[in-house]
XYZ file of C-alpha atoms in Angstrom:
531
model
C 0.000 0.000 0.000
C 2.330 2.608 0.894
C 4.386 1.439 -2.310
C 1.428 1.971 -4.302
C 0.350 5.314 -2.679
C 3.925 6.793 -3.458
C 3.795 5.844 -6.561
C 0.380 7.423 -7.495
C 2.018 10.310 -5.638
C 4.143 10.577 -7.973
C 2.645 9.983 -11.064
C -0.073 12.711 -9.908
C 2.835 15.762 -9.578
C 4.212 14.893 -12.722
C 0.599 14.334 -14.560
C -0.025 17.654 -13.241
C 3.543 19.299 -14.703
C 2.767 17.405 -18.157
C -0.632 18.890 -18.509
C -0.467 22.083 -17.199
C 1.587 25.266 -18.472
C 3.749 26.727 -15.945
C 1.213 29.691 -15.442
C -1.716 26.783 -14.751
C 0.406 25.038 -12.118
C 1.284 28.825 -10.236
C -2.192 29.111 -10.690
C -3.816 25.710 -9.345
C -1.067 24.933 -6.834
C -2.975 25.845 -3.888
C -6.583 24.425 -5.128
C -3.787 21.147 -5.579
C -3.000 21.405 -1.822
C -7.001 22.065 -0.814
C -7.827 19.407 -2.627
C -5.261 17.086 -1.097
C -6.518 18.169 2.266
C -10.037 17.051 1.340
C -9.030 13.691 0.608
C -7.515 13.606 4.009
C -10.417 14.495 5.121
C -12.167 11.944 3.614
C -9.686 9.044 4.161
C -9.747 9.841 8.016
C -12.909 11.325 8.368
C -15.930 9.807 5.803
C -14.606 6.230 5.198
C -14.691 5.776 9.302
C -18.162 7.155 9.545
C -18.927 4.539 6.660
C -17.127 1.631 8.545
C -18.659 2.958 12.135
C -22.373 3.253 10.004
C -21.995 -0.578 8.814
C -20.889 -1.632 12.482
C -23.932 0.044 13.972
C -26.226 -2.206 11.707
C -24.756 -5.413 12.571
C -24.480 -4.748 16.140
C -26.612 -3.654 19.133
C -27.854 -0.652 19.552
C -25.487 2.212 19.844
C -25.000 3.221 22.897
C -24.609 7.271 23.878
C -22.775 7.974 27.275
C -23.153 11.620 28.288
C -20.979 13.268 30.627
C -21.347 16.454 32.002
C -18.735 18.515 33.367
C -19.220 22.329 35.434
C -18.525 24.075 38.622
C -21.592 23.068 40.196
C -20.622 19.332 40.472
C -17.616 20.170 42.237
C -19.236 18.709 45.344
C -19.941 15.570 44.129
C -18.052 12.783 45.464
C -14.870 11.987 43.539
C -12.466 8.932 43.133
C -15.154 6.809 44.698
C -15.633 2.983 42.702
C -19.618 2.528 42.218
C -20.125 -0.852 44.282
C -23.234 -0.924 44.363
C -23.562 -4.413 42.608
C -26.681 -6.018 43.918
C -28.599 -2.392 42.082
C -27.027 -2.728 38.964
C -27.878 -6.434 38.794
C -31.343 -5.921 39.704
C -31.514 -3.271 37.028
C -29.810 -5.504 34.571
C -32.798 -8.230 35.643
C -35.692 -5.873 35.071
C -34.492 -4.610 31.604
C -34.292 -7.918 30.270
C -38.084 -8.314 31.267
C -38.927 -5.634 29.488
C -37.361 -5.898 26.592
C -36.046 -8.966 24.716
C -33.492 -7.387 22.758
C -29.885 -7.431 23.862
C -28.552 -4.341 24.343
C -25.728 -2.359 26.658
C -27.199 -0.869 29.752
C -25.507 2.483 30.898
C -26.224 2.752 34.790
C -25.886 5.913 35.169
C -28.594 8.679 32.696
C -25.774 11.635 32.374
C -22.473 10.835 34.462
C -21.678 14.564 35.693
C -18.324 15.593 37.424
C -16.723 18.499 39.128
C -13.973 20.649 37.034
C -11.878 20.714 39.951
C -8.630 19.040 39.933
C -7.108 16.427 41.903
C -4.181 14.913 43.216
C -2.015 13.218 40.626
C -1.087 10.529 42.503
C -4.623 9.331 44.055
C -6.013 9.849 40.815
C -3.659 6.932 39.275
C -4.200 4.543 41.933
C -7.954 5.437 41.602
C -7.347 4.658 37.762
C -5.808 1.308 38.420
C -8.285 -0.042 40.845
C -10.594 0.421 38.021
C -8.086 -1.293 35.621
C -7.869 -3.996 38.061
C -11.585 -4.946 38.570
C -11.906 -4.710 34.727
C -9.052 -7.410 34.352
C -10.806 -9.220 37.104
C -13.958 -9.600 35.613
C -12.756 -10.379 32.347
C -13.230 -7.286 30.545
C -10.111 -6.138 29.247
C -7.032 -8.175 28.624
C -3.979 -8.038 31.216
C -1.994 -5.050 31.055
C 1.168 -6.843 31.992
C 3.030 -8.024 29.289
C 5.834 -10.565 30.072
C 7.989 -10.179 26.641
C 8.065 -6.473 26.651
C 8.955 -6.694 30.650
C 11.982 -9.096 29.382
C 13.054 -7.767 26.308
C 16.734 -6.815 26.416
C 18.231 -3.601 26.276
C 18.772 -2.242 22.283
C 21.914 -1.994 20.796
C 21.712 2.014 20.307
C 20.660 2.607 23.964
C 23.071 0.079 25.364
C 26.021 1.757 23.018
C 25.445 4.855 21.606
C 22.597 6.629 23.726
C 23.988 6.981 27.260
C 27.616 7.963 25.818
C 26.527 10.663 24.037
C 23.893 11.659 26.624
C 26.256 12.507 29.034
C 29.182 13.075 26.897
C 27.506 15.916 24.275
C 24.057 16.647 24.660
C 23.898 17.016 28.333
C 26.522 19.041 28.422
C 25.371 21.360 25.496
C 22.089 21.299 27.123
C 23.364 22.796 30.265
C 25.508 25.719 28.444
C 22.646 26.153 26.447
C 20.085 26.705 29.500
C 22.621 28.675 31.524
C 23.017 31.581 28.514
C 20.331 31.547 26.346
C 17.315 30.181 28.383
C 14.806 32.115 30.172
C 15.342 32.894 33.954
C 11.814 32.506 34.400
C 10.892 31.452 38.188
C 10.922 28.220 39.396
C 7.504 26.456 39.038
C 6.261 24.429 42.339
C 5.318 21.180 41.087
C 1.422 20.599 42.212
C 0.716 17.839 41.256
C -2.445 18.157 39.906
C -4.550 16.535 36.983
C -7.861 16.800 36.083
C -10.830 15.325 37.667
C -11.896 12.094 37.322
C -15.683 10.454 36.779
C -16.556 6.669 36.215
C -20.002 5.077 34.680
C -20.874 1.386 34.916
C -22.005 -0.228 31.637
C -23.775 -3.992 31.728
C -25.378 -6.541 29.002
C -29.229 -6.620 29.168
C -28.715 -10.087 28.982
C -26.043 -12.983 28.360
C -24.887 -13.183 24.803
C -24.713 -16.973 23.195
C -22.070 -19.556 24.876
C -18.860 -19.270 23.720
C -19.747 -15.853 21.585
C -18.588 -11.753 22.405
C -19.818 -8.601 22.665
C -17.429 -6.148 22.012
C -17.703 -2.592 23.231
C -16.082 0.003 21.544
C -16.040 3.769 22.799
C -14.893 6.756 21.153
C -15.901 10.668 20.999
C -19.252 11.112 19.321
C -19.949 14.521 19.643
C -18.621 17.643 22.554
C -15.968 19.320 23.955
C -12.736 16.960 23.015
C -11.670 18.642 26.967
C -13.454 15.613 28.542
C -11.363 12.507 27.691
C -12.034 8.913 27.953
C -8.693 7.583 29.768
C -9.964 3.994 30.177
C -12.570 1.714 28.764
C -12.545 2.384 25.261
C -13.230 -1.329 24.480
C -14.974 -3.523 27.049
C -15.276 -7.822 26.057
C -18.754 -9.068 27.320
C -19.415 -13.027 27.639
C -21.631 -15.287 28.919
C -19.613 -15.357 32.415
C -19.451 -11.255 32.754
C -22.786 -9.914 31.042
C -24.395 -9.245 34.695
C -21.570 -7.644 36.183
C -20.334 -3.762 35.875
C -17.968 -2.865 33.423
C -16.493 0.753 34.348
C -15.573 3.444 32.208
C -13.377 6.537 33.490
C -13.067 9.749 32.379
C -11.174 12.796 32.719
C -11.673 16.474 32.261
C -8.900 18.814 31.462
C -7.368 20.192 33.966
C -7.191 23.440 32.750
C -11.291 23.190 31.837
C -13.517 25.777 34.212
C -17.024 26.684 32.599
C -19.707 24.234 32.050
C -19.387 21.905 28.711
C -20.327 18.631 27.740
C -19.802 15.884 25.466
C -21.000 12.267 24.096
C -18.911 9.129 23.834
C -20.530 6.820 21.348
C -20.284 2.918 21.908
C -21.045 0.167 18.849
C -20.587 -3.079 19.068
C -20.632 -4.866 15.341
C -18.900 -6.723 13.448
C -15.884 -4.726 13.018
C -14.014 -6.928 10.199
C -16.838 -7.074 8.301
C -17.725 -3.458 8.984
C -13.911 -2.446 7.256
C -14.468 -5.662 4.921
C -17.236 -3.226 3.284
C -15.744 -0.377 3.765
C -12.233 -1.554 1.530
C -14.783 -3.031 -0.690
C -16.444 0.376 -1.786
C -13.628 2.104 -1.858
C -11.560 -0.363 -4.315
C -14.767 -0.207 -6.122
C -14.340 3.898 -5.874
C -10.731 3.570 -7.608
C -11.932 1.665 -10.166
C -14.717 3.251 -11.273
C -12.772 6.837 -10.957
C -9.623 4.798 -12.732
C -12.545 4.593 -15.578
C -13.356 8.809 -15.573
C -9.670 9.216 -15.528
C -9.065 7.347 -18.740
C -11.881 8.741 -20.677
C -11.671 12.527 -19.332
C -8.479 13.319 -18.130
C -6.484 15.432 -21.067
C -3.778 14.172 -23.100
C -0.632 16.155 -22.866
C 2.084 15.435 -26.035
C 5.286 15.202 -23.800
C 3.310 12.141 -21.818
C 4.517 9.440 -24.254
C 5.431 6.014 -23.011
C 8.600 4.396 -23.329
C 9.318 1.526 -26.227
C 11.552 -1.397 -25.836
C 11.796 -0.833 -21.828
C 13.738 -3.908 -20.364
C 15.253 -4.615 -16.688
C 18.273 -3.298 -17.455
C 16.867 -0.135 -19.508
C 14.807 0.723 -15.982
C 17.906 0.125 -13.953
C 20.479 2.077 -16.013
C 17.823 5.034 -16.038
C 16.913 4.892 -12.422
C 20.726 5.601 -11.995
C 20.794 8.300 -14.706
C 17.769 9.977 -13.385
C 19.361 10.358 -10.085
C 23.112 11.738 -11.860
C 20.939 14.136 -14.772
C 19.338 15.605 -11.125
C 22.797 16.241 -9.303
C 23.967 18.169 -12.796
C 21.125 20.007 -13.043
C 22.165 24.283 -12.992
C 22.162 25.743 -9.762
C 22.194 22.741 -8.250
C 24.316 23.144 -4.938
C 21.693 26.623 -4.426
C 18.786 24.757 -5.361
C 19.497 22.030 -2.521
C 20.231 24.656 0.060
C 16.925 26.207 -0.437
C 15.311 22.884 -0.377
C 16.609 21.770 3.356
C 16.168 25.074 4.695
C 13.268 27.316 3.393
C 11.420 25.600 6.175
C 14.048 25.384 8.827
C 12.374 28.365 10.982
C 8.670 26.844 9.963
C 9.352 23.502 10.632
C 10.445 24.173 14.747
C 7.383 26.286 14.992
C 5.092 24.073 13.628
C 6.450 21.084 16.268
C 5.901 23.756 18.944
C 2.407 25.367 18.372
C -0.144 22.822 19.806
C 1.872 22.120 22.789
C 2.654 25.928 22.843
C -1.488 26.265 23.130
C -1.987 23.714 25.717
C 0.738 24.006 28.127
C -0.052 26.098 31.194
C 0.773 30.027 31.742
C 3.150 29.184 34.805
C 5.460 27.565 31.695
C 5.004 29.979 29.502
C 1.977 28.794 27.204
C -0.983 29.788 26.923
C -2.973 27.388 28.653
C -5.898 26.117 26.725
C -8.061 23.067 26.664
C -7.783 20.709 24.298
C -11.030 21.481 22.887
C -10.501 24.950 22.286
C -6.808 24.320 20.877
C -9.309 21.489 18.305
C -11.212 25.429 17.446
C -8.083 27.349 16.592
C -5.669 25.495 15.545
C -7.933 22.683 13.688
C -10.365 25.158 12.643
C -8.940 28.317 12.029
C -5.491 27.410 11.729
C -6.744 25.317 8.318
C -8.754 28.198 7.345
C -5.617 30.194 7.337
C -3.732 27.982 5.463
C -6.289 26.732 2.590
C -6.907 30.859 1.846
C -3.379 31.487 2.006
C -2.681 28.878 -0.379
C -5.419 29.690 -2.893
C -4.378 33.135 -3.070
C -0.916 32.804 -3.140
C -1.483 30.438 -6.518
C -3.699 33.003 -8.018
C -1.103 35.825 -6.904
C 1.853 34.413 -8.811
C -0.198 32.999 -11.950
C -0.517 36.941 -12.378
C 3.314 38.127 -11.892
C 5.169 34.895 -12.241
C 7.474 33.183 -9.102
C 10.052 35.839 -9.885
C 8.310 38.450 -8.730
C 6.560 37.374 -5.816
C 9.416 34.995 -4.452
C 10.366 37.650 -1.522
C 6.383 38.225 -0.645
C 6.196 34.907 0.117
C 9.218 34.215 1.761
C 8.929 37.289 3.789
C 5.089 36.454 4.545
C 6.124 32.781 5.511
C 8.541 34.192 7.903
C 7.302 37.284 9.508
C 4.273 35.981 10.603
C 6.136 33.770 12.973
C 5.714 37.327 15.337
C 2.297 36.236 15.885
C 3.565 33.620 18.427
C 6.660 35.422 19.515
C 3.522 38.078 20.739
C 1.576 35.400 21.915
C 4.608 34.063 23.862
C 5.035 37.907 25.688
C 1.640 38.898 26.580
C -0.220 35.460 27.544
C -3.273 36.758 26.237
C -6.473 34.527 26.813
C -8.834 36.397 24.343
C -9.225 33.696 22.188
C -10.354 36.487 19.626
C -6.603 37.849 19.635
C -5.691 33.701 19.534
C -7.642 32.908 17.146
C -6.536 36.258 14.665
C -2.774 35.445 15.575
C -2.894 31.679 14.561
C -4.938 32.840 11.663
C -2.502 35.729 10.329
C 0.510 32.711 10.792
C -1.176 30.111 9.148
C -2.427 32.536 5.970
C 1.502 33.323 6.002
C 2.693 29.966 5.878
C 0.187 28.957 3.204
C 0.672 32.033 0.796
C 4.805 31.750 1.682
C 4.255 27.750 1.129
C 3.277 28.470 -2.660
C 6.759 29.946 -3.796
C 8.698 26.642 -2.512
C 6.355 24.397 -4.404
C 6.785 26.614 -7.312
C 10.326 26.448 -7.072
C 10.518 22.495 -7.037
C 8.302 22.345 -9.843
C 10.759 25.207 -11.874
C 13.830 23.449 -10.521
C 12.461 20.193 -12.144
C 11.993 21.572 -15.336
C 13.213 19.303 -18.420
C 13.163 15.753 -20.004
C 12.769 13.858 -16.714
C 10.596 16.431 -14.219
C 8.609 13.483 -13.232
C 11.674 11.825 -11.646
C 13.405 15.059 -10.391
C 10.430 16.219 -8.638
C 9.946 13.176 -6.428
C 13.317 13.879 -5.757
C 13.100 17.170 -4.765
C 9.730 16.127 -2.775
C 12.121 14.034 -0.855
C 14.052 16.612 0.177
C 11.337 18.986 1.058
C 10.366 16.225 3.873
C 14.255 16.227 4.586
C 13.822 20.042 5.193
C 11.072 20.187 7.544
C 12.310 16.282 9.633
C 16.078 17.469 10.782
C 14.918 20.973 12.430
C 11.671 19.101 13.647
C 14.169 16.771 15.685
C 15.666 19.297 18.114
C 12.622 21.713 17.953
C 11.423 20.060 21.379
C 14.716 19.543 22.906
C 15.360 23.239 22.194
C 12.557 25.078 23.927
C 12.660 22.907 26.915
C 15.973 24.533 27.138
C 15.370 28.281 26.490
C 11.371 28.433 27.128
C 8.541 29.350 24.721
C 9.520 33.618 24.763
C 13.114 33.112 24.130
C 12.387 29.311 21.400
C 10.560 31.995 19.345
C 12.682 34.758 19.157
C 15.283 32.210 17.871
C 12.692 30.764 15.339
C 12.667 34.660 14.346
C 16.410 34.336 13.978
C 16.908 31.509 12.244
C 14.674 33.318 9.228
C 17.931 34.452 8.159
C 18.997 30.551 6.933
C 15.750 30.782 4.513
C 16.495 34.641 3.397
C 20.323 33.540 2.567
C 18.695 30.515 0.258
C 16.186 32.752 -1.682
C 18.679 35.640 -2.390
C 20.958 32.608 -3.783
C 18.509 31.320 -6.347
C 18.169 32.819 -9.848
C 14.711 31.923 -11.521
C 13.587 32.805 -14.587
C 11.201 36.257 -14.664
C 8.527 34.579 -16.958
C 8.311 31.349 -14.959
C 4.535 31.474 -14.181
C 3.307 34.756 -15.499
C 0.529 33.982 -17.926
C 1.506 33.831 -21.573
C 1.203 37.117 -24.033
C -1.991 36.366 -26.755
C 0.262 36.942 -29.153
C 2.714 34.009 -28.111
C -0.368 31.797 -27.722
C -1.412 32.962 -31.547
C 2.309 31.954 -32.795
């Protein structure tokens, strides 16, 4: 699969440099990367609600947990195991009487909870009481495992990781902490998490010997700020039908108005329910395959091969790769490449935990529902508009000319956080505009470096050199991505941004080093089109 998926990959970029002129790809590049995003979308989102759809009809009926979370339940009684067996048993009993159908019985109509938090260290013994009973009774499978418990110590962390920890990087760490880091004052460690809830869940009645009902949880609808943190798939049989499974969850710690949400539990036939799934979406490729050979164009240059052999594929695999290296500008061209995104690529590493870490470390201390809002929300916003317009922008002057708009836009709007970083603010109206204005920038600056791979791989084999260049682009953004965290834990969020501001002068050196052609992407004059 992933064989197959970089290939289409590939044969998709350079379908798209065969059949458009250079002023359609400037102008399409950013519908290109919307369009990608919507079949993300639909991958991760639409084909599980198809598969979860299917599992509802072969199952039981769904069943809906609500929890409820505000100040006003911050008197209820916390950490406490509901033991009251004999009750849910009796309940169990009279539901099957009045109903024949087997179902899942929730024991409790809305399970509410206090948004106050609690001690870290009672709430995981708490936790793993519940774990235990569920183990107990059959529910879950053991959470000891013996082979991971005895597996020997790797060959990297036996040789290589503990030399160079204390050797280099601890070390470096330390000189790194003592100059450049912030002198921000020492935090007292609370140790507090969020608070906890727990709802017991039983069969109406016993399932068929020998057969399984198979629970599965997961977030149906709410405020992604109330988390399910155990019981996401519960195992009923004929032995544990009657007896309570539990189900714990947790609210953010940082949550303190009223909000709710719904967990959503289905218990079909899950292979079959992705057997169908796979099914209509094969059938999807093959009826779009279909479309694509009757209505895609036909561009000239996209002529097969004749007399390809073994050795014809090999000796031009290895050509492809030298005719790359030789290209003009090459040694510029790969500079650019690894480091256009060197400043982008830390931030982007750092923003979500940036939103959800708490003000006495220097973030800005969201829930996780309202970092879902900006950043999954608006932040995409930002960057589908950005990306649109920034195609549309340089189908009109060419890459030439707006080559230091987009660079500068990509990088300057990194401020947004380094202001975020200094004032702390908790409007999320000045969150939401900030996160916004950065991801616009990074979508309109994003537009130039895709332009430039597709310029750069210009000529007889652009297909090859732009999967090339595509691997370097991930290249570019993995290395700074690797230290990004390891860095701010050093210097903190103010002073990590203010050198992501800095290192904007590696990107600025690569663009002032290229030379691009002024009509690459500017629309063609009539009369050219005439001749």
């Amino acid at each position: 699969l992933a064989f197959s998926s970089a290939t289409h990959d590939i044969a998709a970029d350079g379908f798209y440099m065969l059949g458009f002129d250079t002023n359609q790809q400037a102008m399409y590049v950013g519908i290109r990367s919307t369009f990608y995003r919507v079949a993300t979308i639909m991958g991760q989102g639409v084909l599980i609600i198809l598969a979860g759809f299917i599992e509802t009809l072969s199952g039981a009926d769904p069943l809906h947990v609500n929890v409820e979370a505000s100040p006003k339940y911050d008197q209820l009684a916390a950490l406490i195991i509901p033991d009251d067996t004999r009750k849910i048993a009796q309940d169990t009993e009279k539901i099957q009487q009045e109903t024949g159908a087997l179902h899942f019985v929730l024991h409790n109509d809305v399970i509410r909870m206090g948004v106050h938090d609690a001690d870290k260290d009672s709430v995981q013994t708490f936790v793993n009481q519940i774990i235990a009973i569920n183990e107990a009774n059959g529910f879950i499978a053991s959470t000891t495992d013996p082979a991971s418990a005895a597996a020997d110590t790797g060959w990297w962390e036996a040789h290589v990781s503990q030399p160079w920890s204390e050797y280099v990087s601890q070390p470096f760490g330390e000189w790194i902490r003592h100059t450049f880091g912030e002198q921000r004052e020492s935090v007292t460690n609370t140790n507090r998490v969020g608070n906890v809830a727990v709802a017991a869940v039983t069969l109406s009645q016993s399932p068929a010997e020998g057969k399984e009902m198979v629970l599965n949880l997961s977030l149906d609808k709410g405020d992604k700020s109330i988390a399910l943190i155990h019981g996401d798939r519960l195992v009923f049989t004929a032995e544990n039908w009657n007896r309570p499974a539990y189900l714990v969850f947790q609210a953010d710690p940082k949550l303190s108005s009223d909000t709710d949400v719904t967990y959503k539990g289905l218990s079909g036939n899950i292979p079959f329910a992705w057997s169908i799934t796979f099914f209509v979406l094969a059938g999807l490729f093959i009826c779009v395959s279909f479309y694509h050979r009757f209505i895609l164009p036909r561009p000239e240059s996209d002529k097969p091969h004749d007399h390809l052999t073994a050795r014809t594929i090999v000796s031009e695999f290895g050509a492809t790769f030298v005719s790359f290296f030789r290209k003009p500008q090459i040694g510029a061209a790969l500079f650019f490449m690894l480091t256009f995104r060197f400043s982008e690529a830390q931030l982007l590493k750092l923003i979500n935990p940036f939103l959800l870490d708490g003000r006495e470390i220097g973030g800005l201390g969201l829930t996780t529902g309202e970092v879902g809002l900006v950043y999954g929300t608006i932040g995409i916003a930002g960057l589908t508009i950005g990306g649109i317009i920034g195609g549309m922008v340089a189908a009109k002057g060419g890459l030439k000319k707006w080559l230091w708009p987009m660079t500068l836009s990509l990088l300057l709007t990194i401020a947004t956080f380094l202001y975020l970083s200094y004032t702390q603010t908790d409007n999320l109206w000045i969150i939401n505009l900030c996160v916004f204005v950065e991801q616009f920038g990074y979508g309109f600056g994003f537009t130039a470096y895709m332009l430039y791979l597709m310029y750069f791989s210009e000529g007889e084999q652009k297909t090859a050199h732009y999967a090339i260049c595509t691997g370097f682009m991930a290249l570019g953004m993995m290395i700074p991505g690797m230290f990004a965290g390891w860095l701010q834990e050093l210097l903190g969020y103010n002073h990590f941004f203010i050198w992501v501001m800095i290192c904007s002068i590696v990107p600025i050196i690569a663009v002032s080093l290229l030379k691009i052609d002024p009509n690459y992407g500017k629309a063609q004059l009539k009369k050219n089109k005439e001749e």
